Amino acid sequence: MLCNLKEAARIAIAENSGLPAFNVFGYEDAAAVINAAERMNRPVVLMTNKVAVAHMGIPVLAGMLLEMARRSEVPTCVHLDHATELADIRQAVDSGYTSVMIDGSQLPFDENVAVTRLRWRSPGPGG
């Protein structure tokens, strides 16, 4: 079952357990992670990083991972990890990712704070 990071974390906190998160690079990795999470009956986070995004692209990853998460028997979050480009974050959100992380660590401190504070505005229906 697809969930967002807040929902998965809430479960982990309520059960006094960790929330495993794994970088996945394709179907086989994601299937193994979900299978292990189902066997343990634990929520899990499927993370995609710059390497996976550069190789497959966000739309391909989103289509595959979101469907796998929906079919999962445990809460499964699909997360874009350490994104540095706002366009990638927007594409991930628009594609259905349930969590994103902006990484401003290579920016000067003030710029890092400014980009991290950025609030997304939904264009609303039809736009």
Coordinates of N, CA, C and O in Angstrom, one line a residue, residues 5-114:
L5 N 5.8 9.5 3.6 CA 6.9 9.4 4.6 C 6.3 9.6 6.0 O 6.7 8.9 7.0
K6 N 5.5 10.6 6.2 CA 4.9 10.9 7.5 C 4.1 9.7 8.0 O 4.2 9.4 9.2
E7 N 3.3 9.1 7.2 CA 2.5 7.9 7.6 C 3.4 6.8 8.0 O 3.2 6.1 9.0
A8 N 4.4 6.5 7.2 CA 5.4 5.4 7.5 C 6.1 5.7 8.8 O 6.3 4.8 9.6
A9 N 6.5 6.9 9.0 CA 7.2 7.3 10.2 C 6.3 7.2 11.4 O 6.8 6.7 12.5
R10 N 5.1 7.6 11.3 CA 4.1 7.5 12.4 C 4.0 6.0 12.8 O 3.9 5.8 14.1
I11 N 3.9 5.1 11.9 CA 3.8 3.7 12.3 C 5.1 3.2 13.0 O 5.0 2.6 14.1
A12 N 6.2 3.6 12.5 CA 7.5 3.2 13.1 C 7.6 3.7 14.6 O 8.0 3.0 15.5
I13 N 7.2 5.0 14.7 CA 7.2 5.6 16.1 C 6.3 4.9 17.0 O 6.6 4.6 18.1
A14 N 5.1 4.7 16.5 CA 4.0 4.0 17.4 C 4.5 2.6 17.8 O 4.1 2.2 18.9
E15 N 5.2 2.0 17.0 CA 5.7 0.6 17.3 C 7.1 0.6 17.8 O 7.7 -0.5 18.0
N16 N 7.7 1.8 18.1 CA 9.0 1.9 18.7 C 10.0 1.1 17.9 O 10.8 0.3 18.4
S17 N 10.0 1.3 16.6 CA 10.9 0.6 15.7 C 11.5 1.6 14.7 O 11.1 2.7 14.6
G18 N 12.5 1.1 13.9 CA 13.1 1.9 12.9 C 12.2 1.9 11.6 O 11.3 1.1 11.5
L19 N 12.6 2.7 10.7 CA 11.9 2.8 9.4 C 13.0 2.6 8.3 O 13.8 3.5 8.0
P20 N 13.1 1.4 7.8 CA 14.2 1.1 6.8 C 13.9 1.8 5.5 O 12.7 1.9 5.1
A21 N 15.0 2.4 4.9 CA 14.9 3.0 3.7 C 16.1 2.6 2.8 O 17.2 2.6 3.3
F22 N 15.8 2.2 1.6 CA 16.8 1.6 0.7 C 16.8 2.3 -0.6 O 15.8 2.5 -1.3
N23 N 18.0 2.6 -1.1 CA 18.2 3.0 -2.5 C 17.9 1.8 -3.4 O 18.5 0.8 -3.2
V24 N 17.0 2.0 -4.4 CA 16.7 1.0 -5.3 C 17.0 1.5 -6.7 O 16.9 2.7 -7.0
F25 N 17.5 0.6 -7.6 CA 18.0 1.0 -8.9 C 17.2 0.3 -10.0 O 17.5 0.4 -11.2
G26 N 16.2 -0.5 -9.6 CA 15.4 -1.2 -10.6 C 14.4 -2.1 -10.0 O 14.2 -2.1 -8.8
Y27 N 13.7 -2.9 -10.8 CA 12.6 -3.7 -10.4 C 13.1 -4.8 -9.4 O 12.5 -5.0 -8.3
E28 N 14.2 -5.4 -9.7 CA 14.7 -6.5 -8.8 C 15.0 -6.0 -7.4 O 14.7 -6.6 -6.4
D29 N 15.7 -4.9 -7.3 CA 16.0 -4.3 -6.0 C 14.7 -4.0 -5.2 O 14.6 -4.3 -4.0
A30 N 13.8 -3.3 -5.9 CA 12.6 -2.8 -5.2 C 11.8 -4.0 -4.8 O 11.2 -4.1 -3.7
A31 N 11.7 -5.1 -5.6 CA 10.9 -6.3 -5.3 C 11.5 -7.0 -4.1 O 10.8 -7.4 -3.2
A32 N 12.9 -7.0 -4.0 CA 13.5 -7.7 -2.9 C 13.2 -6.9 -1.6 O 13.0 -7.5 -0.5
V33 N 13.3 -5.6 -1.7 CA 13.1 -4.7 -0.5 C 11.6 -4.9 0.0 O 11.4 -5.1 1.2
I34 N 10.7 -4.8 -0.9 CA 9.3 -5.0 -0.6 C 9.0 -6.4 0.0 O 8.3 -6.5 1.0
N35 N 9.6 -7.4 -0.6 CA 9.4 -8.8 -0.1 C 9.9 -8.9 1.3 O 9.2 -9.5 2.2
A36 N 11.1 -8.3 1.6 CA 11.6 -8.4 3.0 C 10.7 -7.6 3.9 O 10.4 -8.1 5.1
A37 N 10.2 -6.5 3.5 CA 9.4 -5.7 4.4 C 8.0 -6.4 4.7 O 7.5 -6.4 5.8
E38 N 7.5 -7.1 3.7 CA 6.3 -7.9 3.9 C 6.5 -9.0 4.8 O 5.7 -9.3 5.7
R39 N 7.7 -9.7 4.7 CA 8.0 -10.8 5.5 C 8.1 -10.3 7.0 O 7.8 -11.1 7.9
M40 N 8.6 -9.1 7.2 CA 8.8 -8.6 8.5 C 7.5 -7.8 9.0 O 7.5 -7.3 10.1
N41 N 6.6 -7.6 8.1 CA 5.4 -6.8 8.3 C 5.7 -5.4 8.8 O 5.2 -4.9 9.8
R42 N 6.6 -4.8 8.1 CA 7.1 -3.4 8.5 C 6.9 -2.5 7.3 O 7.1 -2.9 6.1
P43 N 6.7 -1.2 7.6 CA 6.7 -0.2 6.5 C 8.1 0.0 6.0 O 9.1 -0.4 6.7
V44 N 8.2 0.5 4.8 CA 9.5 0.6 4.1 C 9.5 1.8 3.2 O 8.4 2.3 2.7
V45 N 10.7 2.4 2.9 CA 10.9 3.5 2.0 C 11.7 3.0 0.8 O 12.8 2.5 1.0
L46 N 11.2 3.2 -0.4 CA 12.0 2.9 -1.6 C 12.5 4.3 -2.0 O 11.8 5.2 -2.4
M47 N 13.9 4.4 -2.0 CA 14.5 5.7 -2.4 C 15.1 5.6 -3.8 O 15.7 4.6 -4.1
T48 N 15.0 6.7 -4.5 CA 15.8 6.8 -5.8 C 16.8 7.9 -5.6 O 16.4 9.0 -5.1
N49 N 18.0 7.7 -6.1 CA 19.0 8.7 -6.0 C 19.4 9.3 -7.3 O 18.8 8.9 -8.4
K50 N 20.4 10.2 -7.4 CA 20.8 10.8 -8.6 C 21.2 9.8 -9.7 O 20.9 10.0 -10.9
V51 N 21.9 8.7 -9.3 CA 22.3 7.7 -10.3 C 21.1 7.0 -10.9 O 21.1 6.9 -12.1
A52 N 20.2 6.6 -10.1 CA 19.0 5.9 -10.7 C 18.2 6.9 -11.6 O 17.7 6.5 -12.6
V53 N 18.0 8.1 -11.1 CA 17.3 9.1 -11.9 C 18.0 9.4 -13.2 O 17.3 9.5 -14.2
A54 N 19.3 9.5 -13.2 CA 20.0 9.8 -14.4 C 19.9 8.6 -15.4 O 19.8 8.8 -16.6
H55 N 19.9 7.4 -14.9 CA 19.8 6.2 -15.7 C 18.5 6.0 -16.3 O 18.3 5.7 -17.5
M56 N 17.4 6.0 -15.4 CA 16.1 5.6 -15.9 C 15.1 6.8 -16.0 O 14.1 6.7 -16.8
G57 N 15.3 7.9 -15.3 CA 14.4 9.0 -15.4 C 13.3 8.9 -14.4 O 12.9 7.7 -14.1
I58 N 12.8 10.0 -13.9 CA 11.8 10.0 -12.9 C 10.5 9.4 -13.4 O 9.9 8.6 -12.6
P59 N 10.0 9.7 -14.6 CA 8.7 9.1 -15.0 C 8.8 7.5 -15.0 O 7.8 6.9 -14.6
V60 N 9.9 7.0 -15.5 CA 10.0 5.5 -15.5 C 10.0 4.9 -14.1 O 9.3 4.0 -13.8
L61 N 10.9 5.5 -13.3 CA 10.9 5.1 -11.9 C 9.6 5.2 -11.1 O 9.2 4.3 -10.4
A62 N 9.0 6.4 -11.3 CA 7.7 6.6 -10.7 C 6.7 5.6 -11.1 O 6.0 5.0 -10.2
G63 N 6.6 5.3 -12.4 CA 5.6 4.4 -12.8 C 5.8 3.0 -12.2 O 4.8 2.4 -11.8
M64 N 7.0 2.6 -12.2 CA 7.3 1.2 -11.7 C 7.2 1.2 -10.2 O 6.5 0.3 -9.6
L65 N 7.8 2.1 -9.5 CA 7.9 2.0 -8.0 C 6.5 2.3 -7.4 O 6.1 1.7 -6.4
L66 N 5.8 3.3 -7.9 CA 4.5 3.6 -7.4 C 3.5 2.4 -7.5 O 2.8 2.1 -6.6
E67 N 3.6 1.7 -8.7 CA 2.7 0.5 -8.8 C 3.1 -0.6 -7.9 O 2.3 -1.2 -7.3
M68 N 4.4 -0.8 -7.7 CA 4.9 -1.8 -6.8 C 4.4 -1.5 -5.3 O 4.0 -2.3 -4.6
A69 N 4.5 -0.2 -5.0 CA 4.1 0.2 -3.6 C 2.6 0.0 -3.4 O 2.2 -0.4 -2.4
R70 N 1.8 0.4 -4.5 CA 0.4 0.2 -4.3 C 0.0 -1.3 -4.1 O -0.9 -1.6 -3.4
R71 N 0.8 -2.2 -4.7 CA 0.5 -3.6 -4.6 C 1.1 -4.2 -3.4 O 0.8 -5.4 -3.0
S72 N 2.0 -3.5 -2.7 CA 2.6 -4.0 -1.5 C 1.6 -4.3 -0.4 O 0.6 -3.5 -0.3
E73 N 1.9 -5.2 0.5 CA 1.0 -5.6 1.6 C 1.4 -4.7 2.8 O 0.7 -4.8 3.9
V74 N 2.4 -3.9 2.7 CA 2.8 -3.1 3.9 C 2.9 -1.6 3.4 O 3.1 -1.4 2.2
P75 N 2.8 -0.7 4.3 CA 3.0 0.7 3.9 C 4.3 0.9 3.2 O 5.4 0.6 3.7
T76 N 4.3 1.5 2.0 CA 5.5 1.7 1.2 C 5.6 3.1 0.6 O 4.7 3.5 -0.1
C77 N 6.6 3.8 1.0 CA 6.8 5.2 0.5 C 7.8 5.2 -0.6 O 8.7 4.4 -0.6
V78 N 7.5 6.0 -1.6 CA 8.4 6.2 -2.8 C 9.1 7.6 -2.6 O 8.4 8.6 -2.7
H79 N 10.4 7.6 -2.5 CA 11.1 8.9 -2.0 C 12.2 9.2 -3.0 O 13.0 8.4 -3.4
L80 N 12.3 10.5 -3.4 CA 13.4 11.0 -4.2 C 14.4 11.5 -3.2 O 14.1 12.5 -2.4
D81 N 15.6 11.0 -3.2 CA 16.6 11.3 -2.2 C 17.7 12.2 -2.7 O 18.2 12.1 -3.8
H82 N 18.1 13.2 -1.9 CA 19.2 14.1 -2.1 C 19.1 14.8 -3.5 O 20.1 14.9 -4.2
A83 N 17.9 15.3 -3.8 CA 17.8 16.0 -5.1 C 18.4 17.4 -4.9 O 18.2 18.0 -3.9
T84 N 19.0 17.8 -6.0 CA 19.6 19.2 -6.0 C 19.0 20.1 -7.0 O 19.2 21.3 -6.9
E85 N 18.2 19.6 -7.8 CA 17.5 20.3 -8.9 C 16.0 20.5 -8.6 O 15.3 19.4 -8.4
L86 N 15.5 21.7 -8.5 CA 14.1 21.9 -8.2 C 13.2 21.3 -9.3 O 12.1 20.8 -9.0
A87 N 13.7 21.2 -10.5 CA 12.9 20.6 -11.6 C 12.7 19.1 -11.4 O 11.6 18.6 -11.7
D88 N 13.7 18.5 -10.8 CA 13.6 17.0 -10.5 C 12.6 16.8 -9.4 O 11.8 15.9 -9.4
I89 N 12.6 17.7 -8.4 CA 11.7 17.6 -7.3 C 10.3 17.8 -7.8 O 9.3 17.0 -7.5
R90 N 10.1 18.8 -8.6 CA 8.7 19.1 -9.2 C 8.3 17.9 -10.0 O 7.1 17.5 -9.9
Q91 N 9.1 17.3 -10.8 CA 8.8 16.2 -11.6 C 8.4 15.0 -10.8 O 7.4 14.3 -11.1
A92 N 9.1 14.8 -9.7 CA 8.9 13.7 -8.8 C 7.5 13.9 -8.1 O 6.7 12.9 -8.1
V93 N 7.2 15.1 -7.6 CA 5.9 15.3 -7.0 C 4.8 15.2 -8.0 O 3.8 14.5 -7.7
D94 N 5.0 15.7 -9.2 CA 4.0 15.6 -10.2 C 3.7 14.2 -10.7 O 2.7 13.8 -11.1
S95 N 4.8 13.4 -10.6 CA 4.7 12.0 -11.0 C 4.1 11.1 -9.9 O 3.9 9.9 -10.1
G96 N 3.9 11.6 -8.7 CA 3.3 10.8 -7.6 C 4.2 10.4 -6.5 O 3.7 9.7 -5.6
Y97 N 5.5 10.7 -6.5 CA 6.4 10.4 -5.4 C 5.7 10.9 -4.1 O 5.1 11.9 -4.1
T98 N 5.8 10.1 -3.1 CA 5.2 10.5 -1.8 C 6.1 11.1 -0.8 O 5.7 11.5 0.3
S99 N 7.3 11.3 -1.2 CA 8.3 12.0 -0.4 C 9.5 12.5 -1.3 O 9.8 11.8 -2.3
V100 N 10.0 13.7 -1.0 CA 11.2 14.2 -1.7 C 12.1 14.8 -0.7 O 11.7 15.3 0.4
M101 N 13.4 14.9 -1.0 CA 14.3 15.6 -0.1 C 15.2 16.5 -1.0 O 15.8 16.0 -2.0
I102 N 15.2 17.7 -0.7 CA 16.1 18.6 -1.3 C 17.4 18.7 -0.6 O 17.4 18.7 0.7
D103 N 18.5 18.6 -1.3 CA 19.9 18.6 -0.7 C 20.6 19.9 -1.1 O 21.1 20.1 -2.2
G104 N 20.6 20.8 -0.2 CA 21.3 22.1 -0.4 C 22.6 22.2 0.3 O 23.2 23.2 0.5
S105 N 23.2 21.0 0.6 CA 24.4 21.0 1.4 C 25.6 21.5 0.7 O 26.6 21.9 1.4
Q106 N 25.6 21.6 -0.6 CA 26.7 22.2 -1.3 C 26.6 23.7 -1.6 O 27.5 24.3 -2.1
L107 N 25.5 24.2 -1.1 CA 25.2 25.7 -1.3 C 25.8 26.4 -0.1 O 25.9 25.9 1.0
P108 N 26.0 27.7 -0.2 CA 26.3 28.6 0.9 C 25.1 28.4 1.9 O 24.0 28.2 1.5
F109 N 25.4 28.6 3.2 CA 24.4 28.3 4.2 C 23.1 29.1 4.0 O 22.0 28.5 4.1
D110 N 23.2 30.4 3.7 CA 22.0 31.2 3.5 C 21.1 30.7 2.3 O 19.9 30.6 2.4
E111 N 21.8 30.3 1.2 CA 21.1 29.7 0.1 C 20.5 28.3 0.4 O 19.3 28.0 0.0
N112 N 21.2 27.5 1.2 CA 20.7 26.3 1.6 C 19.4 26.5 2.4 O 18.4 25.8 2.2
V113 N 19.4 27.4 3.4 CA 18.2 27.6 4.2 C 17.1 28.1 3.3 O 15.9 27.7 3.4
A114 N 17.4 29.0 2.4 CA 16.3 29.6 1.5 C 15.7 28.5 0.6 O 14.5 28.5 0.5

